Amino acid sequence: MSSKGAAPPSTAAADPPRRTGRRQQRVAAAVLLTPFTALLVAVFLVPVGYAIYLSLFSEDHEGLGFGGGRTVFTGLRSYLSVLQDPSFLSGFGTIALYCVIFVPLVVISALALGLLLDSGLVRMRRTAQMLVYLPHAVPGIIAAVIWLYLYTPGLSPVIKLFAQADITIDFLGLHTVLPSIVNIALWSGLGYNMIIFYAALQALPREVIEAATIDGAGGIRTALQVKVPIIRGSVVMVCMFSLIGALQLFTEPMLMNQATPMVNSRFTPNMYIYDAAFRRNNYGLASAASIILLIVTCVLSYAVTRWSGRRERRA
Amino acid sequence: MTTTTPTTPVNAPQGPPARPLGKPFGRSKLTSRGIANAVVLIAALYTMLPALWLLLASTKNADALFGSDILSFGDFSFGRNLSDLFSMDGGLYGEWYVNSLLYAVVGALVGSLISVAAGYAFDKYEFRHKEKLFGLVLTGVMVPPTVLALPLYLVASNIGMVNTFWSVFIPVLFNPFGVYLARLLSSGYVPNEVLEASRVDGAGELQTYVRVSLRMLGPGFVTVFLFQLTAIWNNFFLPMVMLSDQHLYPLSLGLYTWNSAATVSPEYYPLVVIGSLLAVVPLIVAFVMLQRYWKSGLTAGSVK
C-alpha cells in the first residue's frame, strides 16, 4: 500500500532514545508502585510475618506475673491447642452452616432479580434498582442495629404483627439466630450482587439473545440456558466474595452477643480471635488462630477459582 | 493488490434482522410481566421497610419507641432526638462523625490514588517479577481485613502506634482489590496508542500518567473510590482492636458502644436509632452523586 509517510528513523539514531525511554518507563513504574508496595510490606507482609513469629512463642507468666512474663518458644503448640479447641472448631461449623444457607440464597435471589431486570419486563427499572441497592449503603453495624431492633420483643413491629395473628416468633432463639444473621447479610448484599449480575447481563452481546429468541427459546429458557452460562464468571465471583465475607463474620454476631445468650463470645472464628487476644490476653493463641483462618481463606479462594476454571475449560 | 474484485459486496448486510415472529414470551407475556413486577416489588419492599422503620423510629422518644405503634406520630420528637444526639456525652457523636469523614473520605481518596497508580503500572509497564508481585496482590485480595487486624494490632503496639489516628488510617489505605480492579480498568479505558502518541510528543511517562491517563481512568477511579469509601465507613473490627480513646472512634464503633450502653441506660436507644440514620446519609449521597461513573466502571470490570 502507499504507506510512505515519514521515514522511520535509522536504528542507529533510534537506539539511544529508546533506551532512555525504557529506563524512563522503569522509573515511572517504580514511582507509581512505591506507595502501594510500601503499604503491602507495612500492613500485610510484616504483620503476617510477626503473627507467625508470635504464634510460635508463648508468654510464660510465673508467680503473680510482675516483672513481665518470660517468652518461651513453644513451636506449633499454639496451633495444636487452637485446632483442638472445640469452641474454635464450632466457630467454623457455624460459618459452614451459615454458608450453606446464605450463599445459595443470595446468589439465586440476586441472579433472579438481575435476570428479571434484564428481561425488560419490569417497570421503573432504575427506581427498583436503587431501592433494592440502598441497603448496601447502610454500614454493616447499622444494618445489624436496625435488624436487632426488629428482632427484639417489645420493640419490633414485626413481632407485634405476628402476635396479632397469634403467631409467636422468636428471632433470637437457638435455631433462629443463625437464619436471623443470614437475613441481615442478605438484606445488605442482595442489591449489590444484583447490580453485579445486571451489569454483566447488560454487557452480553444482544445478537446472542436474539439468536436464542429466533430459535424459539422462551424467556425463561433463554435466561437459564443462554444468559446464565455466559455470565458464569460473575456468578463465581459473587460466590467467592460471599464465602470470604462469611469467614469475616464478626460485626453482626458481636452485636447479637449483647442481645441473646444464643450467640456466645466465640461464635465465629473472628470472635474467637478477638476473645483470645483481648479477653484472655493470649496473643500466641490468637495469632495461631489468625494464621489458620488466613490459610483456610486462601485455600478456599484458590479452590473456588480452580474449580470454576476447570468448569470453564470443560464447557 | 491490483486484482479487480468488485468493491460492492454482493451479500451486504440487509439492515437489522426482521423482528422475530411471534412475541418472545408467547401468550403468557401479560402474566409473566405481572409476576416479574411482583417479585421485584417484594424485593424492594424487603429492602425498604427496615430503612423506613429507621426513619420513623428516629422520630420517637425512648418511651414511644417501646410503647407506641410505629406508625403513630403523636410523639414527634425528631428535633429533640437530634439535639440530644449532638449534646450527649459532650458532643461525642459530632466528633465521631468528623472522624468517620476523615478516615473514609480522605482515606478512600488517598487509597484509591495509590491503588489506581499501582494498577496502571501493572497494566502498562514491564518490570522484573511483575507477575509474582501481582500474585501477592491477589493473595491480598483474598485475605479478609479482619484476619489482618490482630497482627496489625500486635505490630502497632510494638512500635507504639496503638490508639492513634494513624493506626486506623494507614491500614485502610491498603486496597489490593482496588489494584486488581484498576489494572483491569486501565487496560479497558487507556488505549496503548494514546501512550505511544504521548511518547512521540516527547512527554515524560509520569507527565502522561497525570495529564492523560488519569483523566481517562476517571470512571475507574470513582469505582475504586466508592468501594473503598464503603469499606472504610463500614470498618469496625480494626478500630475496635486499635482504639481505646473514644474521641478517636469512627461512627461504627461509637454507635456500637452506645448500643451496649443502652441495655443499661435506655435513654441511649433513640440516640442509636437517629445516629444510625445520620450515619447512612453520606454513603447514599456519594452513591447517588457518583452512580453514573460507578456503573460504567463496574460494567468494564465485569466484562472481562
GROMACS .gro file of N, CA and C in nm, chain A residues 158-237:
model
  240
  158VAL      N    1  -4.251  -0.614   6.367
  158VAL     CA    2  -4.270  -0.743   6.300
  158VAL      C    3  -4.327  -0.845   6.398
  159ILE      N    4  -4.267  -0.851   6.516
  159ILE     CA    5  -4.315  -0.948   6.615
  159ILE      C    6  -4.458  -0.914   6.656
  160LYS      N    7  -4.487  -0.781   6.670
  160LYS     CA    8  -4.622  -0.738   6.705
  160LYS      C    9  -4.722  -0.783   6.599
  161LEU      N   10  -4.680  -0.768   6.473
  161LEU     CA   11  -4.766  -0.806   6.361
  161LEU      C   12  -4.798  -0.954   6.367
  162PHE      N   13  -4.694  -1.034   6.392
  162PHE     CA   14  -4.715  -1.179   6.402
  162PHE      C   15  -4.803  -1.213   6.521
  163ALA      N   16  -4.781  -1.139   6.632
  163ALA     CA   17  -4.856  -1.166   6.753
  163ALA      C   18  -5.006  -1.144   6.730
  164GLN      N   19  -5.038  -1.044   6.647
  164GLN     CA   20  -5.179  -1.017   6.617
  164GLN      C   21  -5.242  -1.134   6.545
  165ALA      N   22  -5.159  -1.208   6.472
  165ALA     CA   23  -5.210  -1.327   6.403
  165ALA      C   24  -5.189  -1.453   6.488
  166ASP      N   25  -5.164  -1.428   6.617
  166ASP     CA   26  -5.144  -1.539   6.712
  166ASP      C   27  -5.024  -1.627   6.680
  167ILE      N   28  -4.924  -1.567   6.620
  167ILE     CA   29  -4.803  -1.643   6.596
  167ILE      C   30  -4.693  -1.587   6.685
  168THR      N   31  -4.636  -1.673   6.767
  168THR     CA   32  -4.524  -1.627   6.849
  168THR      C   33  -4.397  -1.660   6.772
  169ILE      N   34  -4.317  -1.559   6.754
  169ILE     CA   35  -4.194  -1.585   6.681
  169ILE      C   36  -4.076  -1.527   6.758
  170ASP      N   37  -3.973  -1.607   6.772
  170ASP     CA   38  -3.855  -1.566   6.846
  170ASP      C   39  -3.737  -1.567   6.750
  171PHE      N   40  -3.695  -1.446   6.711
  171PHE     CA   41  -3.587  -1.437   6.613
  171PHE      C   42  -3.450  -1.467   6.673
  172LEU      N   43  -3.443  -1.469   6.804
  172LEU     CA   44  -3.313  -1.484   6.867
  172LEU      C   45  -3.301  -1.617   6.941
  173GLY      N   46  -3.381  -1.715   6.899
  173GLY     CA   47  -3.378  -1.845   6.964
  173GLY      C   48  -3.262  -1.931   6.914
  174LEU      N   49  -3.253  -2.049   6.968
  174LEU     CA   50  -3.142  -2.139   6.937
  174LEU      C   51  -3.132  -2.169   6.788
  175HIS      N   52  -3.247  -2.198   6.726
  175HIS     CA   53  -3.243  -2.238   6.585
  175HIS      C   54  -3.268  -2.122   6.489
  176THR      N   55  -3.312  -2.009   6.543
  176THR     CA   56  -3.347  -1.898   6.455
  176THR      C   57  -3.238  -1.792   6.447
  177VAL      N   58  -3.142  -1.798   6.539
  177VAL     CA   59  -3.046  -1.688   6.544
  177VAL      C   60  -2.957  -1.685   6.420
  178LEU      N   61  -2.918  -1.803   6.372
  178LEU     CA   62  -2.834  -1.805   6.251
  178LEU      C   63  -2.910  -1.757   6.127
  179PRO      N   64  -3.031  -1.809   6.104
  179PRO     CA   65  -3.110  -1.751   5.993
  179PRO      C   66  -3.131  -1.601   6.009
  180SER      N   67  -3.144  -1.554   6.133
  180SER     CA   68  -3.161  -1.410   6.154
  180SER      C   69  -3.037  -1.333   6.110
  181ILE      N   70  -2.919  -1.392   6.135
  181ILE     CA   71  -2.794  -1.327   6.091
  181ILE      C   72  -2.785  -1.333   5.938
  182VAL      N   73  -2.823  -1.449   5.881
  182VAL     CA   74  -2.824  -1.462   5.735
  182VAL      C   75  -2.912  -1.355   5.673
  183ASN      N   76  -3.027  -1.331   5.736
  183ASN     CA   77  -3.120  -1.231   5.685
  183ASN      C   78  -3.056  -1.093   5.677
  184ILE      N   79  -2.978  -1.057   5.780
  184ILE     CA   80  -2.911  -0.927   5.779
  184ILE      C   81  -2.815  -0.919   5.661
  185ALA      N   82  -2.739  -1.027   5.642
  185ALA     CA   83  -2.641  -1.029   5.533
  185ALA      C   84  -2.711  -1.025   5.397
  186LEU      N   85  -2.822  -1.095   5.386
  186LEU     CA   86  -2.897  -1.098   5.261
  186LEU      C   87  -2.952  -0.959   5.230
  187TRP      N   88  -3.007  -0.897   5.335
  187TRP     CA   89  -3.062  -0.762   5.319
  187TRP      C   90  -2.955  -0.666   5.268
  188SER      N   91  -2.833  -0.678   5.324
  188SER     CA   92  -2.727  -0.585   5.285
  188SER      C   93  -2.671  -0.617   5.146
  189GLY      N   94  -2.662  -0.746   5.114
  189GLY     CA   95  -2.587  -0.785   4.995
  189GLY      C   96  -2.669  -0.806   4.869
  190LEU      N   97  -2.800  -0.820   4.885
  190LEU     CA   98  -2.885  -0.856   4.771
  190LEU      C   99  -2.870  -0.758   4.654
  191GLY      N  100  -2.888  -0.629   4.682
  191GLY     CA  101  -2.887  -0.529   4.576
  191GLY      C  102  -2.751  -0.516   4.510
  192TYR      N  103  -2.647  -0.524   4.591
  192TYR     CA  104  -2.513  -0.511   4.538
  192TYR      C  105  -2.483  -0.623   4.438
  193ASN      N  106  -2.515  -0.746   4.478
  193ASN     CA  107  -2.489  -0.859   4.390
  193ASN      C  108  -2.581  -0.856   4.268
  194MET      N  109  -2.703  -0.809   4.289
  194MET     CA  110  -2.795  -0.793   4.178
  194MET      C  111  -2.735  -0.700   4.072
  195ILE      N  112  -2.674  -0.590   4.117
  195ILE     CA  113  -2.615  -0.493   4.023
  195ILE      C  114  -2.499  -0.557   3.947
  196ILE      N  115  -2.420  -0.637   4.018
  196ILE     CA  116  -2.308  -0.705   3.950
  196ILE      C  117  -2.362  -0.794   3.839
  197PHE      N  118  -2.466  -0.872   3.869
  197PHE     CA  119  -2.523  -0.961   3.767
  197PHE      C  120  -2.587  -0.879   3.654
  198TYR      N  121  -2.658  -0.774   3.692
  198TYR     CA  122  -2.727  -0.693   3.594
  198TYR      C  123  -2.627  -0.628   3.498
  199ALA      N  124  -2.517  -0.576   3.556
  199ALA     CA  125  -2.415  -0.513   3.472
  199ALA      C  126  -2.356  -0.615   3.375
  200ALA      N  127  -2.332  -0.737   3.425
  200ALA     CA  128  -2.276  -0.840   3.338
  200ALA      C  129  -2.376  -0.877   3.228
  201LEU      N  130  -2.504  -0.886   3.264
  201LEU     CA  131  -2.607  -0.922   3.165
  201LEU      C  132  -2.620  -0.814   3.059
  202GLN      N  133  -2.611  -0.688   3.102
  202GLN     CA  134  -2.623  -0.578   3.006
  202GLN      C  135  -2.509  -0.578   2.906
  203ALA      N  136  -2.396  -0.635   2.949
  203ALA     CA  137  -2.280  -0.635   2.862
  203ALA      C  138  -2.284  -0.750   2.761
  204LEU      N  139  -2.381  -0.841   2.776
  204LEU     CA  140  -2.391  -0.953   2.682
  204LEU      C  141  -2.420  -0.901   2.542
  205PRO      N  142  -2.359  -0.965   2.442
  205PRO     CA  143  -2.391  -0.925   2.305
  205PRO      C  144  -2.538  -0.955   2.274
  206ARG      N  145  -2.608  -0.853   2.226
  206ARG     CA  146  -2.752  -0.868   2.201
  206ARG      C  147  -2.781  -0.975   2.095
  207GLU      N  148  -2.685  -0.997   2.004
  207GLU     CA  149  -2.711  -1.092   1.894
  207GLU      C  150  -2.735  -1.232   1.950
  208VAL      N  151  -2.658  -1.263   2.055
  208VAL     CA  152  -2.672  -1.396   2.113
  208VAL      C  153  -2.814  -1.418   2.162
  209ILE      N  154  -2.868  -1.316   2.230
  209ILE     CA  155  -3.001  -1.327   2.286
  209ILE      C  156  -3.104  -1.334   2.172
  210GLU      N  157  -3.081  -1.250   2.069
  210GLU     CA  158  -3.173  -1.251   1.955
  210GLU      C  159  -3.175  -1.387   1.889
  211ALA      N  160  -3.054  -1.443   1.874
  211ALA     CA  161  -3.044  -1.574   1.810
  211ALA      C  162  -3.125  -1.677   1.887
  212ALA      N  163  -3.113  -1.673   2.020
  212ALA     CA  164  -3.185  -1.770   2.102
  212ALA      C  165  -3.335  -1.750   2.087
  213THR      N  166  -3.377  -1.623   2.080
  213THR     CA  167  -3.519  -1.595   2.067
  213THR      C  168  -3.572  -1.645   1.933
  214ILE      N  169  -3.491  -1.621   1.827
  214ILE     CA  170  -3.533  -1.666   1.695
  214ILE      C  171  -3.542  -1.819   1.692
  215ASP      N  172  -3.448  -1.883   1.765
  215ASP     CA  173  -3.452  -2.029   1.772
  215ASP      C  174  -3.573  -2.080   1.849
  216GLY      N  175  -3.651  -1.989   1.903
  216GLY     CA  176  -3.774  -2.029   1.968
  216GLY      C  177  -3.762  -2.051   2.118
  217ALA      N  178  -3.649  -2.009   2.176
  217ALA     CA  179  -3.635  -2.025   2.319
  217ALA      C  180  -3.721  -1.921   2.390
  218GLY      N  181  -3.794  -1.962   2.491
  218GLY     CA  182  -3.876  -1.868   2.566
  218GLY      C  183  -3.789  -1.786   2.659
  219GLY      N  184  -3.854  -1.692   2.729
  219GLY     CA  185  -3.780  -1.603   2.818
  219GLY      C  186  -3.702  -1.678   2.923
  220ILE      N  187  -3.767  -1.774   2.988
  220ILE     CA  188  -3.702  -1.844   3.098
  220ILE      C  189  -3.589  -1.932   3.047
  221ARG      N  190  -3.614  -1.999   2.933
  221ARG     CA  191  -3.509  -2.085   2.878
  221ARG      C  192  -3.389  -2.002   2.834
  222THR      N  193  -3.416  -1.888   2.770
  222THR     CA  194  -3.304  -1.802   2.731
  222THR      C  195  -3.224  -1.761   2.854
  223ALA      N  196  -3.297  -1.723   2.960
  223ALA     CA  197  -3.229  -1.678   3.080
  223ALA      C  198  -3.139  -1.787   3.137
  224LEU      N  199  -3.196  -1.906   3.154
  224LEU     CA  200  -3.122  -2.011   3.224
  224LEU      C  201  -3.017  -2.079   3.137
  225GLN      N  202  -3.048  -2.096   3.007
  225GLN     CA  203  -2.956  -2.175   2.926
  225GLN      C  204  -2.863  -2.091   2.841
  226VAL      N  205  -2.894  -1.963   2.825
  226VAL     CA  206  -2.805  -1.879   2.744
  226VAL      C  207  -2.737  -1.774   2.831
  227LYS      N  208  -2.818  -1.696   2.904
  227LYS     CA  209  -2.759  -1.583   2.976
  227LYS      C  210  -2.673  -1.628   3.093
  228VAL      N  211  -2.728  -1.715   3.178
  228VAL     CA  212  -2.655  -1.753   3.298
  228VAL      C  213  -2.520  -1.817   3.266
  229PRO      N  214  -2.514  -1.913   3.171
  229PRO     CA  215  -2.382  -1.970   3.142
  229PRO      C  216  -2.280  -1.866   3.096
  230ILE      N  217  -2.326  -1.763   3.024
  230ILE     CA  218  -2.229  -1.666   2.975
  230ILE      C  219  -2.173  -1.580   3.089
  231ILE      N  220  -2.257  -1.550   3.187
  231ILE     CA  221  -2.205  -1.466   3.297
  231ILE      C  222  -2.155  -1.551   3.413
  232ARG      N  223  -2.116  -1.676   3.382
  232ARG     CA  224  -2.070  -1.765   3.488
  232ARG      C  225  -1.958  -1.702   3.571
  233GLY      N  226  -1.871  -1.624   3.504
  233GLY     CA  227  -1.761  -1.559   3.575
  233GLY      C  228  -1.810  -1.473   3.690
  234SER      N  229  -1.914  -1.396   3.665
  234SER     CA  230  -1.969  -1.311   3.771
  234SER      C  231  -2.028  -1.394   3.884
  235VAL      N  232  -2.092  -1.506   3.847
  235VAL     CA  233  -2.152  -1.592   3.950
  235VAL      C  234  -2.043  -1.646   4.042
  236VAL      N  235  -1.933  -1.691   3.981
  236VAL     CA  236  -1.823  -1.744   4.062
  236VAL      C  237  -1.767  -1.634   4.151
  237MET      N  238  -1.754  -1.513   4.094
  237MET     CA  239  -1.700  -1.402   4.173
  237MET      C  240  -1.788  -1.375   4.294
   0.00000   0.00000   0.00000
